[in-house]
Coordinates of C-alpha atoms and ligand atoms in Angstrom, one line a residue:
M17 CA -0.2 -0.1 0.2
S18 CA 1.5 3.5 -1.2
D19 CA 2.0 6.2 2.1
P20 CA -1.0 8.1 0.7
S21 CA -3.0 5.2 1.5
H22 CA -1.7 5.2 4.5
A23 CA -2.2 8.6 5.8
L24 CA -5.6 8.4 4.2
L25 CA -6.4 5.4 6.5
D26 CA -5.2 7.3 9.8
G27 CA -7.2 10.2 9.3
L28 CA -10.5 7.5 9.1
R29 CA -9.5 6.0 12.2
R30 CA -9.2 9.9 13.5
I31 CA -12.4 10.9 12.3
V32 CA -14.6 7.6 13.5
G33 CA -12.3 5.9 16.0
Q34 CA -9.7 3.1 15.7
P35 CA -12.3 0.2 16.1
H36 CA -14.4 1.1 13.4
V37 CA -12.0 0.9 10.3
L38 CA -11.3 -2.5 9.2
T39 CA -9.0 -3.4 6.8
H40 CA -7.1 -6.2 5.5
D41 CA -4.0 -5.5 7.5
D42 CA -5.5 -7.0 10.6
P43 CA -4.5 -10.7 9.7
D44 CA -7.8 -12.0 11.5
A45 CA -10.4 -9.6 10.2
D46 CA -12.9 -11.3 8.2
L47 CA -14.5 -8.2 5.9
A48 CA -16.6 -11.1 4.0
A49 CA -20.2 -9.6 5.2
W50 CA -18.9 -6.2 3.7
E51 CA -17.1 -7.4 0.6
Q52 CA -19.6 -10.3 -0.8
D53 CA -22.8 -9.3 -1.9
W54 CA -26.2 -11.2 -1.0
R55 CA -26.4 -13.2 -4.4
K56 CA -22.9 -14.4 -4.2
R57 CA -22.1 -12.6 -7.5
S58 CA -19.2 -10.4 -6.4
R59 CA -16.7 -10.6 -3.8
G60 CA -14.4 -7.4 -3.9
Q61 CA -11.4 -6.1 -1.7
A62 CA -11.9 -2.8 0.0
L63 CA -8.9 -0.4 1.3
A64 CA -11.4 -0.3 4.3
V65 CA -14.9 -0.8 5.6
V66 CA -15.6 2.8 7.8
R67 CA -18.7 2.7 10.2
P68 CA -19.4 6.2 10.9
A69 CA -21.5 7.0 13.9
S70 CA -23.0 10.3 13.2
T71 CA -24.1 12.9 9.9
D72 CA -20.7 15.0 11.0
E73 CA -18.6 11.8 10.9
V74 CA -19.8 10.9 7.8
A75 CA -19.3 14.2 6.4
Q76 CA -15.8 14.5 7.6
V77 CA -15.0 11.2 5.8
V78 CA -16.3 12.0 2.6
R79 CA -14.3 15.5 2.9
L80 CA -11.7 13.5 3.6
C81 CA -12.0 10.8 0.6
A82 CA -12.3 14.1 -1.8
E83 CA -9.2 15.9 -1.0
M84 CA -7.2 12.2 -0.9
Q85 CA -8.7 11.1 -4.2
S86 CA -6.6 12.4 -6.4
A87 CA -3.3 10.9 -4.4
T88 CA -5.0 8.0 -3.5
G89 CA -7.6 7.0 -6.3
V90 CA -10.1 6.3 -3.6
S91 CA -13.8 6.2 -3.9
I92 CA -16.7 5.4 -1.2
V93 CA -19.1 2.6 -2.2
P94 CA -22.2 3.9 0.4
Q95 CA -23.8 0.7 2.2
G96 CA -26.6 -0.2 4.5
G97 CA -27.7 -4.1 5.0
N98 CA -26.2 -5.1 1.8
T99 CA -29.1 -7.1 0.3
S100 CA -28.8 -5.8 -3.1
M101 CA -29.5 -8.1 -5.4
V102 CA -27.5 -6.3 -8.4
V103 CA -23.9 -5.9 -6.6
G104 CA -24.7 -2.1 -5.9
A105 CA -23.4 -1.9 -2.6
V106 CA -19.8 -4.0 -2.5
P107 CA -16.5 -2.7 -3.5
D108 CA -14.7 -3.7 -6.9
A109 CA -11.2 -5.8 -6.6
S110 CA -9.2 -2.9 -6.8
G111 CA -8.3 -2.4 -3.1
R112 CA -9.3 1.3 -3.5
Q113 CA -12.5 1.6 -2.4
V114 CA -14.2 2.6 1.2
V115 CA -16.9 1.0 2.4
L116 CA -19.0 3.6 4.0
N117 CA -21.2 1.3 5.8
L118 CA -24.2 3.0 8.0
Q119 CA -25.5 0.3 10.4
R120 CA -24.2 2.3 13.2
M121 CA -26.6 5.0 12.8
N122 CA -29.5 3.6 13.6
R123 CA -31.4 5.8 15.8
I124 CA -35.4 6.4 15.3
E125 CA -34.8 10.3 16.2
S126 CA -38.3 11.5 16.6
L127 CA -42.0 10.2 15.7
D128 CA -44.7 13.4 14.9
A129 CA -47.8 11.7 15.6
G130 CA -50.1 14.9 14.2
N131 CA -47.6 15.3 11.0
L132 CA -48.0 11.1 10.5
T133 CA -44.2 11.0 10.3
L134 CA -41.0 9.2 11.1
T135 CA -37.5 10.3 11.2
A136 CA -34.9 7.6 11.6
Q137 CA -31.4 7.6 10.8
A138 CA -30.7 6.2 7.5
G139 CA -28.7 3.1 9.0
C140 CA -32.0 2.4 10.9
V141 CA -32.9 -1.5 10.1
L142 CA -36.4 -1.7 8.0
Q143 CA -38.3 -3.8 10.8
N144 CA -37.2 -1.8 14.0
L145 CA -38.6 1.2 12.4
Q146 CA -42.1 -0.7 11.7
E147 CA -42.0 -2.0 15.1
A148 CA -41.3 1.5 16.4
A149 CA -44.3 2.7 14.0
A150 CA -46.3 0.0 15.5
R151 CA -45.6 0.9 19.3
D152 CA -47.2 4.2 18.7
G153 CA -50.6 2.6 16.7
F154 CA -48.9 3.4 13.1
L155 CA -48.4 1.2 10.4
F156 CA -45.2 1.7 8.2
P157 CA -46.1 0.5 5.0
L158 CA -42.7 -0.8 3.0
S159 CA -42.3 -4.4 3.8
L160 CA -40.1 -7.1 1.9
A161 CA -38.4 -9.9 2.4
A162 CA -34.9 -8.5 3.6
E163 CA -36.8 -6.2 5.9
G164 CA -34.9 -7.6 9.1
S165 CA -31.5 -6.8 7.6
C166 CA -32.3 -4.0 5.2
T167 CA -32.0 -0.8 6.1
I168 CA -33.9 2.5 5.6
G169 CA -31.1 4.4 3.4
G170 CA -30.5 1.3 1.5
N171 CA -34.3 1.1 0.7
L172 CA -34.4 4.9 -0.1
G173 CA -31.1 4.7 -2.4
T174 CA -32.4 1.7 -4.3
N175 CA -36.3 3.5 -4.3
A176 CA -37.4 -0.4 -3.1
G177 CA -40.6 -1.7 -3.8
G178 CA -42.0 -4.8 -1.5
T179 CA -45.3 -6.2 -1.2
Q180 CA -47.6 -3.7 -0.2
V181 CA -47.0 -1.1 -3.0
V182 CA -50.3 -1.8 -4.6
R183 CA -51.8 0.2 -1.8
Y184 CA -48.6 2.4 -0.3
G185 CA -46.2 2.8 -3.3
N186 CA -42.5 2.6 -3.3
T187 CA -39.9 4.1 -0.6
R188 CA -40.4 6.7 -3.0
D189 CA -43.6 7.6 -2.3
L190 CA -43.3 7.2 1.5
C191 CA -40.8 9.6 1.8
L192 CA -41.4 13.1 2.8
G193 CA -37.8 14.2 3.6
L194 CA -34.2 13.3 3.6
E195 CA -30.5 14.8 5.3
V196 CA -27.8 13.8 2.9
V197 CA -24.3 14.3 3.0
T198 CA -22.9 15.8 -0.6
A199 CA -20.0 14.2 -2.7
Q200 CA -18.0 17.2 -1.5
G201 CA -18.7 16.5 2.3
E202 CA -21.5 19.3 2.7
I203 CA -24.9 18.2 4.9
W204 CA -27.9 19.1 3.1
N205 CA -30.9 19.0 5.8
G206 CA -33.9 18.5 4.0
L207 CA -36.1 16.8 6.4
G208 CA -38.9 19.0 6.9
G209 CA -41.5 16.3 6.8
L210 CA -43.6 18.7 4.4
R211 CA -46.1 17.3 2.6
K212 CA -46.0 20.1 -0.3
D213 CA -43.4 21.9 -1.1
N214 CA -42.5 23.8 -4.6
T215 CA -39.5 25.5 -4.4
G216 CA -37.9 24.6 -7.1
Y217 CA -36.2 21.4 -8.4
D218 CA -37.0 18.4 -6.4
L219 CA -33.5 17.2 -4.7
R220 CA -35.2 14.6 -2.6
N221 CA -36.7 12.9 -5.5
L222 CA -32.9 13.0 -7.1
F223 CA -31.1 11.1 -4.3
I224 CA -34.1 8.3 -3.9
G225 CA -33.1 5.6 -6.3
S226 CA -29.3 7.1 -6.8
E227 CA -28.0 3.8 -5.6
G228 CA -25.3 5.9 -3.8
T229 CA -23.7 7.7 -6.4
L230 CA -25.0 11.2 -6.1
G231 CA -24.0 11.3 -2.0
I232 CA -24.9 9.5 0.9
I233 CA -28.2 9.7 3.0
T234 CA -28.0 10.1 7.0
A235 CA -31.7 10.3 7.7
A236 CA -35.0 10.0 6.8
A237 CA -38.6 11.3 7.2
M238 CA -41.1 8.8 6.6
K239 CA -44.7 8.6 6.4
L240 CA -46.9 6.6 8.7
V241 CA -50.6 5.6 8.3
P242 CA -52.5 4.4 11.1
L243 CA -53.0 0.8 12.0
P244 CA -55.7 -0.9 9.6
A245 CA -58.6 -2.3 11.9
A246 CA -58.0 -5.5 10.4
Q247 CA -55.9 -7.3 7.6
L248 CA -56.9 -10.4 6.1
T249 CA -54.5 -12.5 3.8
A250 CA -55.8 -15.5 1.2
W251 CA -54.2 -18.0 -0.9
A252 CA -55.4 -18.9 -4.7
A253 CA -54.7 -21.3 -7.1
V254 CA -55.3 -19.7 -10.8
P255 CA -55.3 -21.8 -13.7
S256 CA -53.1 -19.6 -16.1
M257 CA -51.7 -15.9 -15.8
E258 CA -54.7 -14.7 -17.9
H259 CA -56.7 -15.6 -15.1
A260 CA -54.2 -14.1 -12.6
V261 CA -54.4 -11.0 -14.4
A262 CA -58.1 -10.9 -14.2
L263 CA -58.5 -11.5 -10.7
L264 CA -56.5 -8.8 -9.7
G265 CA -58.7 -6.7 -12.1
L266 CA -61.8 -8.1 -10.1
A267 CA -59.9 -7.3 -6.4
H268 CA -59.6 -3.8 -7.7
K269 CA -63.3 -3.7 -8.2
T270 CA -64.5 -5.4 -5.0
L271 CA -62.0 -4.1 -2.2
G272 CA -61.3 -0.4 -4.1
A273 CA -58.5 1.0 -2.0
G274 CA -58.3 -2.1 0.6
L275 CA -56.3 -4.1 -1.5
T276 CA -52.9 -4.1 -0.3
G277 CA -50.9 -6.9 -1.8
F278 CA -51.4 -9.1 -4.9
E279 CA -48.6 -11.5 -5.6
V280 CA -48.1 -14.3 -7.8
M281 CA -46.1 -17.4 -8.0
G282 CA -45.3 -20.0 -10.1
Q283 CA -45.4 -23.5 -9.7
F284 CA -41.6 -24.2 -10.1
A285 CA -40.7 -21.5 -7.7
L286 CA -43.0 -23.2 -4.7
S287 CA -41.4 -26.4 -5.3
L288 CA -38.2 -24.7 -4.3
V289 CA -39.7 -23.4 -1.1
A290 CA -41.0 -27.1 -0.8
R291 CA -37.8 -28.6 -1.9
H292 CA -35.4 -26.1 0.7
M293 CA -37.9 -25.6 3.4
P294 CA -39.8 -28.3 4.1
Q295 CA -40.8 -26.6 7.8
S296 CA -42.7 -24.3 5.2
P297 CA -45.7 -26.2 3.8
V298 CA -46.9 -24.8 0.6
P299 CA -50.7 -25.0 -0.2
L300 CA -52.3 -26.0 -3.5
Y301 CA -49.1 -25.4 -5.9
E302 CA -48.8 -29.3 -6.9
T303 CA -51.8 -29.4 -9.3
T304 CA -51.9 -25.5 -10.6
P305 CA -49.5 -23.6 -12.5
W306 CA -49.6 -20.6 -10.4
C307 CA -50.3 -19.2 -7.2
V308 CA -51.6 -15.9 -5.9
L309 CA -50.9 -14.4 -2.4
L310 CA -53.8 -11.7 -1.6
E311 CA -54.0 -9.1 1.1
V312 CA -56.5 -6.6 2.2
S313 CA -56.3 -4.5 5.0
D314 CA -59.5 -2.1 6.0
H315 CA -60.1 0.5 8.5
E316 CA -63.8 -0.3 9.4
S317 CA -63.5 -3.8 11.0
E318 CA -62.6 -7.4 10.4
E319 CA -66.0 -8.2 9.5
H320 CA -65.9 -5.7 6.9
A321 CA -62.9 -7.1 5.5
R322 CA -64.1 -10.6 5.8
S323 CA -67.1 -10.1 3.8
Q324 CA -65.6 -7.9 0.7
F325 CA -62.7 -10.5 0.9
E326 CA -65.7 -13.5 0.5
R327 CA -67.6 -11.6 -1.9
L328 CA -64.2 -11.6 -4.0
L329 CA -63.5 -15.2 -3.7
E330 CA -66.9 -16.2 -4.7
A331 CA -66.6 -13.9 -7.7
G332 CA -63.1 -15.3 -8.7
M333 CA -64.6 -18.5 -8.2
E334 CA -67.6 -18.1 -10.4
Q335 CA -65.7 -16.7 -13.3
G336 CA -63.3 -19.6 -12.8
C337 CA -60.2 -17.2 -11.8
I338 CA -59.9 -19.3 -8.8
T339 CA -59.9 -23.0 -9.1
D340 CA -59.2 -23.7 -5.2
G341 CA -58.5 -21.4 -2.2
V342 CA -57.4 -20.9 1.4
V343 CA -58.2 -17.5 3.6
A344 CA -56.0 -17.1 6.9
E345 CA -57.9 -17.7 10.0
S346 CA -55.6 -16.0 12.4
I347 CA -52.4 -13.6 12.4
A348 CA -50.4 -17.4 12.5
Q349 CA -51.9 -18.7 9.5
A350 CA -51.3 -15.2 7.8
R351 CA -48.1 -14.9 8.7
A352 CA -46.9 -18.7 7.6
L353 CA -48.7 -17.6 4.1
W354 CA -46.6 -14.9 3.9
Q355 CA -43.0 -16.4 4.8
I356 CA -43.7 -18.8 1.8
R357 CA -43.8 -16.2 -0.1
E358 CA -40.7 -14.3 1.2
N359 CA -38.5 -17.7 1.5
L360 CA -38.7 -17.6 -2.9
P361 CA -35.7 -15.7 -3.3
I362 CA -34.1 -17.8 -0.4
A363 CA -35.0 -20.7 -1.3
Q364 CA -34.1 -19.9 -5.0
A365 CA -30.3 -18.7 -3.7
I366 CA -30.3 -22.5 -2.1
E367 CA -30.9 -24.0 -5.5
G368 CA -28.0 -22.2 -6.7
L369 CA -26.7 -19.5 -8.6
N370 CA -29.0 -17.8 -10.8
I371 CA -30.3 -15.5 -13.3
K372 CA -32.2 -12.5 -11.8
H373 CA -34.9 -9.9 -13.6
D374 CA -37.3 -7.4 -11.6
I375 CA -38.8 -6.5 -14.9
S376 CA -41.9 -4.4 -15.6
I377 CA -44.8 -4.6 -18.0
P378 CA -48.4 -3.0 -18.5
I379 CA -50.3 -5.4 -16.4
S380 CA -52.6 -6.2 -19.6
R381 CA -49.4 -7.7 -21.1
I382 CA -48.2 -9.7 -19.0
P383 CA -49.8 -13.1 -19.7
A384 CA -48.7 -12.8 -23.7
F385 CA -45.2 -11.6 -22.3
V386 CA -44.6 -14.7 -20.2
A387 CA -45.9 -16.6 -23.0
A388 CA -43.7 -15.2 -25.1
T389 CA -40.3 -15.1 -23.6
D390 CA -40.7 -18.6 -22.2
A391 CA -40.8 -19.9 -25.9
L392 CA -38.0 -18.0 -26.8
L393 CA -35.5 -18.9 -23.5
A394 CA -37.1 -22.5 -24.2
Q395 CA -36.1 -23.1 -27.6
A396 CA -32.6 -21.4 -26.9
L397 CA -31.7 -22.8 -23.7
P398 CA -33.7 -26.1 -23.5
G399 CA -33.8 -27.6 -19.9
I400 CA -34.1 -24.0 -18.0
R401 CA -36.0 -23.4 -15.2
M402 CA -38.4 -20.7 -14.9
V403 CA -38.4 -19.5 -11.2
D404 CA -41.4 -16.9 -11.8
F405 CA -42.5 -14.9 -8.9
G406 CA -43.3 -11.4 -8.1
H407 CA -45.9 -8.2 -7.5
L408 CA -48.3 -8.6 -9.8
G409 CA -50.3 -5.7 -8.5
D410 CA -47.5 -3.6 -9.4
G411 CA -46.9 -5.5 -13.0
N412 CA -43.4 -6.2 -11.8
L413 CA -42.0 -10.1 -12.4
H414 CA -39.3 -11.9 -10.9
Y415 CA -38.4 -13.6 -14.3
N416 CA -35.6 -15.9 -13.1
V417 CA -33.7 -18.0 -14.8
Q418 CA -32.1 -21.2 -12.9
A419 CA -29.8 -23.8 -14.8
P420 CA -30.7 -26.8 -15.7
E421 CA -31.6 -29.4 -13.5
G422 CA -27.8 -31.0 -12.6
V423 CA -25.9 -28.5 -14.7
D424 CA -23.2 -26.6 -12.9
A425 CA -24.9 -23.2 -12.5
A426 CA -21.7 -21.0 -12.0
A427 CA -20.3 -22.4 -15.4
F428 CA -24.2 -22.3 -16.9
L429 CA -24.4 -18.4 -15.9
R430 CA -20.6 -18.0 -17.2
D431 CA -21.9 -19.4 -20.8
N432 CA -25.5 -18.2 -21.1
E433 CA -26.0 -15.1 -18.7
A434 CA -25.8 -12.8 -21.4
T435 CA -27.8 -14.4 -24.1
V436 CA -30.5 -14.8 -21.5
N437 CA -30.5 -11.0 -20.3
T438 CA -30.7 -10.0 -24.3
L439 CA -33.8 -12.1 -24.7
V440 CA -35.5 -11.1 -21.7
F441 CA -34.5 -7.4 -22.2
E442 CA -35.6 -7.6 -25.7
S443 CA -38.7 -9.0 -25.4
V444 CA -39.3 -6.4 -22.3
A445 CA -38.5 -3.9 -24.5
K446 CA -41.1 -4.8 -27.6
F447 CA -43.8 -5.6 -24.6
G448 CA -43.3 -1.4 -23.3
G449 CA -41.9 -2.7 -20.0
S450 CA -38.9 -1.5 -17.8
I451 CA -35.5 -4.0 -17.3
S452 CA -35.5 -2.8 -13.6
A453 CA -39.0 -2.5 -11.5
E454 CA -37.2 -2.8 -8.0
H455 CA -33.6 -3.8 -7.8
G456 CA -31.9 -1.1 -9.7
I457 CA -28.9 -1.1 -11.9
G458 CA -26.4 -1.3 -9.7
S459 CA -23.1 -2.9 -11.3
L460 CA -24.9 -5.8 -12.8
K461 CA -26.9 -4.0 -15.2
V462 CA -25.1 -0.6 -16.1
D463 CA -23.7 -1.9 -19.4
K464 CA -27.7 -3.0 -20.3
L465 CA -28.8 0.3 -19.5
P466 CA -27.8 2.3 -22.1
G467 CA -29.4 0.0 -24.9
Y468 CA -32.9 0.9 -23.1
K469 CA -32.8 4.1 -21.8
P470 CA -33.4 6.5 -24.5
P471 CA -30.3 8.9 -25.1
V472 CA -31.7 12.2 -24.1
A473 CA -32.7 10.7 -20.7
L474 CA -29.6 9.2 -20.3
E475 CA -27.5 12.1 -21.4
M476 CA -29.8 13.9 -18.5
M477 CA -28.5 11.0 -15.9
R478 CA -24.9 11.7 -16.7
A479 CA -25.1 15.4 -16.6
I480 CA -27.0 15.2 -12.9
K481 CA -24.2 13.0 -11.7
R482 CA -21.5 15.3 -13.4
A483 CA -22.8 17.9 -11.7
L484 CA -23.4 16.5 -8.0
D485 CA -20.3 14.5 -8.2
P486 CA -17.6 15.8 -10.8
H487 CA -15.0 13.8 -9.5
N488 CA -17.2 10.5 -9.2
L489 CA -16.3 9.8 -6.0
M490 CA -19.3 8.5 -5.3
N491 CA -20.0 4.7 -6.2
P492 CA -18.3 4.9 -9.8
G493 CA -19.7 2.4 -12.3
R494 CA -22.8 2.4 -10.9
V495 CA -25.8 3.3 -12.5
V496 CA -24.5 5.7 -14.9
R497 CA -20.6 5.7 -16.5
I498 CA -19.5 9.1 -16.9
Ligands
LIG7 P1 -27.7 -2.1 0.2 O1 -27.6 -3.4 -0.1 O2 -26.5 -2.0 1.3 O3 -27.4 -0.9 -0.6 C1 -28.1 -0.8 -1.6 C2 -27.7 0.4 -2.8 O4 -28.6 1.2 -2.2 C3 -26.4 0.4 -3.2 O5 -26.2 1.1 -4.5 C4 -26.1 1.3 -2.3 O6 -24.6 2.1 -2.6 C5 -26.9 2.2 -1.6 N1 -26.9 2.9 -0.3 C6 -27.2 2.1 0.5 N2 -27.4 3.1 1.7 C7 -27.5 4.0 1.0 C8 -27.4 5.5 2.1 N3 -27.9 5.4 3.4 N4 -27.4 6.6 1.2 C9 -27.1 6.4 -0.3 N5 -27.1 4.6 -0.8 C10 -27.2 4.0 -0.4 N6 -35.8 -4.9 -3.1 C11 -37.1 -4.7 -3.6 O7 -37.2 -3.3 -4.2 N7 -38.5 -5.5 -3.2 C12 -38.8 -6.2 -2.8 O8 -39.2 -7.4 -2.6 C13 -36.9 -6.8 -2.3 N8 -37.2 -7.8 -1.6 C14 -35.8 -8.5 -1.1 C15 -35.3 -9.9 -0.7 C16 -34.6 -10.2 -0.4 C17 -34.2 -11.9 0.1 C18 -33.1 -9.8 -0.1 C19 -31.7 -10.1 0.0 C20 -33.6 -8.4 -1.2 C21 -34.6 -7.9 -1.7 N9 -34.5 -6.6 -2.0 C22 -35.8 -6.3 -2.2 C23 -33.6 -5.9 -2.8 C24 -32.5 -4.5 -2.0 O9 -32.4 -3.3 -3.1 C25 -33.4 -4.3 -0.6 O10 -33.2 -5.4 -0.1 C26 -33.0 -3.1 -0.1 O11 -34.0 -2.3 -0.6 C27 -32.0 -2.7 0.2 O12 -31.7 -1.9 1.2 P2 -30.1 -2.1 1.8 O13 -30.1 -1.7 3.5 O14 -29.7 -3.8 2.5 O15 -28.5 -1.5 0.8
LIG8 C1 -38.8 -10.2 -3.7 O1 -40.1 -9.9 -4.2 O2 -38.8 -11.4 -2.8 C2 -37.2 -9.6 -4.2 O3 -37.6 -8.6 -5.1 C3 -35.9 -10.9 -4.1 C4 -36.3 -11.6 -5.6 O4 -36.4 -10.9 -6.3 O5 -35.5 -12.5 -5.2
LIG9 ZN1 -39.3 -8.1 -5.5

C-alpha cells in the first residue's frame, strides 16, 4: 500500500475511531460481510470498511476522501444492510474503495403523530422502523423479505418496492424528507416532513433511487398511516396468468383501496420452497401453474374486510379465475402464508446461482409477455428452469432463470447470462416495459441500461451525476458511467 493510502487510513481512524475502520492489514479481520454481495455474484476487496456513528462523521469521511482522491484513487461505496440484488453495495477488486457502512447510525430520532411521520437515521433496519411505528399505533407500510437486515437508507437508495406497493407505493412515495451528505462532504438538511413544497427542483427525489451515486442519505422523514382495523390474507390457485390478471381486476373492483398486496408465484418457484424449506408447507401448488397471495386491509372492521374478501373469492371462483383457495383464519396463518412468499428468493438462492430479473410490463400485457418469452428461452436454452414470482399488482415480475437440473450453475451463468439477459430485455422492450422495477441498476445492469434508456434521458442522468459528483467519488461504475 502506498503512503497516501496510509495517511488516508490514519485520517479515517481519527474521524470514526480505530475500531470502526476495518482493513485487511489486520490478519484476523474477515471482511466478507461487507465485501461479498447477498447473491454471491461478486467478492471485492475494500481499502477499508468505515463505520461512522453520526452525520458529522460521514461528512468528515467524505471530505477526507475527496481531498485525497487524486493521491490515492479512493472512491466511496455507501452500504446499508448489503442486501442489494444487483451488486450495488460491495467494493470492486481494486482495493481502493472505502465501504461506508451506515449500520451504526440506527437511531429512530422522532415520531410526530400529528404529522404522521417518523424520522430515523439511515442505518435503521427496516423492521425496527416498522416496530417503532407499530408501538405508537401506526403502520410503516414498506415490507419486503429482507426487512430484518436491510436499512431505510438502502431502501431509499434503491427506491425499494416490496409487497404493499399496490396500496402504499414505493419507498419514494413514503418519503417526506432527507438529510444527505453531498459528494463534497456538505450536509443538506431536507428533513422538513412537508407534504407540499414547490420551491424548485425536487432534490429529495433525485437522491431516492440514485443507488449511492450522488451522495449519502444519512436520515429520512418517512410517512406513517394509522394501523388498519383488520388485515386478511388469502391464497388462491389460478389456472393461468390470464386468470391471475383477471383476478387482479376483480380485486381492484371489489376491494377498492383496501387491496394491499397481490403477489403471483409460479409452480416451480413454489416447489423450491417445498424442497428446501419443508418446515414451511406450501398449499395448493402441486396441481396448478400459478398461485396468488392476496391481502386486504380495512379501516372499518374485520367483519367488513371478511365480507368483502368472501365476495371477491366467490366472484373469482364463479368466473373461473380461482380453482381453489384458503383464507387465513388467524394472524399466525397469515404470517405462515407470507413466509412462503418471502422464502422464495431464499429457496432460489439455496437451489444455486441464478439469473434474476425485476422487470415491469403493463399488467394487461404480462400474460402475452410470459408466453412469448418463455418460448424464446426454451428454444435457446433447452432445460432451463423458470423461477417466476412477484408483484403482479404492480406489473413487476421476478422473471428468473435457473440452470437446467444437474448442470453446474456457475458455468451455466458464465456461458449463458448474456444470452438470457438479451432475450429477456429485448422482449421487455417489445412489450413496453422496464428492465428494472425494483432492484435498480447496480453493477449488473450498468452496461445494459444504455440499450434501453432513451439517449436523451441517459445524457440528462450523466449531466446530473457530473454536476453533483464531478470527480466520480460516489459509487463509480454503478447506474451510469460518466
Ligand atoms: P444495500 O444493499 O446496502 O445498498 C443498496 C444500494 O443503495 C447500493 O447501491 C448502495 O450504495 C445504496 N445505499 C445504501 N445505503 C445508502 C445510503 N444511506 N445512502 C445512499 N445510498 C445508499 N427489493 C425490493 O425493491 N423489493 C423487494 O421485495 C425486495 N426483496 C428482497 C428480498 C431479499 C431476500 C433480498 C436479499 C433483497 C431484496 N430486495 C428487494 C433488494 C434490496 O434492494 C432491498 O433489500 C433493500 O432496499 C436494500 O437495502 P440495504 O440496506 O440492504 O442496501
Ligand atoms: C422479492 O420480491 O422477493 C425480491 O424482490 C427478491 C427477489 O427478486 O428475489
Ligand atoms: Zn420483489
